[in-house]
CSV table of C-alpha atoms in Angstrom, one decimal:
chain,number,residue,atom,x,y,z
A,1,MET,CA,-15.2,-6.6,14.6
A,2,SER,CA,-14.2,-5.9,18.2
A,3,ASP,CA,-10.7,-6.1,19.6
A,4,GLN,CA,-11.6,-9.2,21.5
A,5,GLU,CA,-12.4,-11.0,18.3
A,6,LEU,CA,-9.0,-10.3,16.8
A,7,GLN,CA,-6.5,-13.2,16.8
A,8,PRO,CA,-2.8,-12.4,17.5
A,9,LEU,CA,-0.6,-12.4,14.4
A,10,ALA,CA,2.2,-14.8,14.0
A,11,PRO,CA,5.6,-13.2,14.7
A,12,ARG,CA,7.1,-11.5,11.7
A,13,ARG,CA,10.1,-13.1,10.0
A,14,LYS,CA,13.3,-11.0,9.8
A,15,THR,CA,14.1,-10.3,6.1
A,16,ARG,CA,16.9,-8.5,4.3
A,17,GLN,CA,16.2,-5.5,2.2
A,18,ILE,CA,16.6,-5.7,-1.5
A,19,MET,CA,16.1,-3.1,-4.3
A,20,VAL,CA,13.6,-3.7,-7.0
A,21,GLY,CA,14.6,-0.9,-9.4
A,22,LYS,CA,14.6,2.2,-7.1
A,23,VAL,CA,12.1,0.7,-4.6
A,24,PRO,CA,13.4,-0.9,-1.4
A,25,VAL,CA,11.6,-4.2,-0.5
A,26,GLY,CA,11.9,-6.2,2.7
A,27,GLY,CA,13.8,-5.4,5.9
A,28,ASP,CA,12.6,-2.2,7.5
A,29,ALA,CA,11.3,-0.7,4.2
A,30,PRO,CA,7.7,0.5,4.2
A,31,ILE,CA,5.2,-1.4,2.1
A,32,SER,CA,5.0,-0.1,-1.5
A,33,VAL,CA,1.8,-0.1,-3.5
A,34,GLN,CA,1.5,0.6,-7.2
A,35,SER,CA,-1.9,1.2,-8.8
A,36,MET,CA,-3.6,2.6,-11.9
A,37,THR,CA,-6.6,4.9,-12.0
A,38,LYS,CA,-9.8,3.6,-13.6
A,39,THR,CA,-11.1,7.0,-14.5
A,40,ASP,CA,-10.9,8.8,-17.8
A,41,THR,CA,-7.8,10.9,-17.2
A,42,ARG,CA,-9.4,13.8,-19.0
A,43,ASP,CA,-11.8,14.0,-16.0
A,44,VAL,CA,-9.3,15.6,-13.7
A,45,GLU,CA,-11.6,15.9,-10.7
A,46,ALA,CA,-12.6,12.2,-10.8
A,47,THR,CA,-9.0,11.1,-11.3
A,48,VAL,CA,-7.7,13.3,-8.4
A,49,ASN,CA,-10.5,12.0,-6.1
A,50,GLN,CA,-9.5,8.4,-7.0
A,51,ILE,CA,-5.8,9.1,-6.3
A,52,TYR,CA,-6.7,10.6,-2.9
A,53,GLY,CA,-8.8,7.5,-2.2
A,54,TYR,CA,-5.8,5.3,-2.9
A,55,ALA,CA,-3.5,7.5,-0.7
A,56,ASN,CA,-6.0,7.3,2.2
A,57,ALA,CA,-6.7,3.6,2.0
């Protein structure tokens, strides 16, 4: 997809920050993502590779 095909996004709404447990959500807080690995955790190399994949996504 080229830059010319991208449509402008709607303006972001101003939100207030709240805490969900120890995780800030909204406001200027960064987006938080939680995931689980799908590998057998005894396979350390595969599990670490999957974690790196999530971190780099």
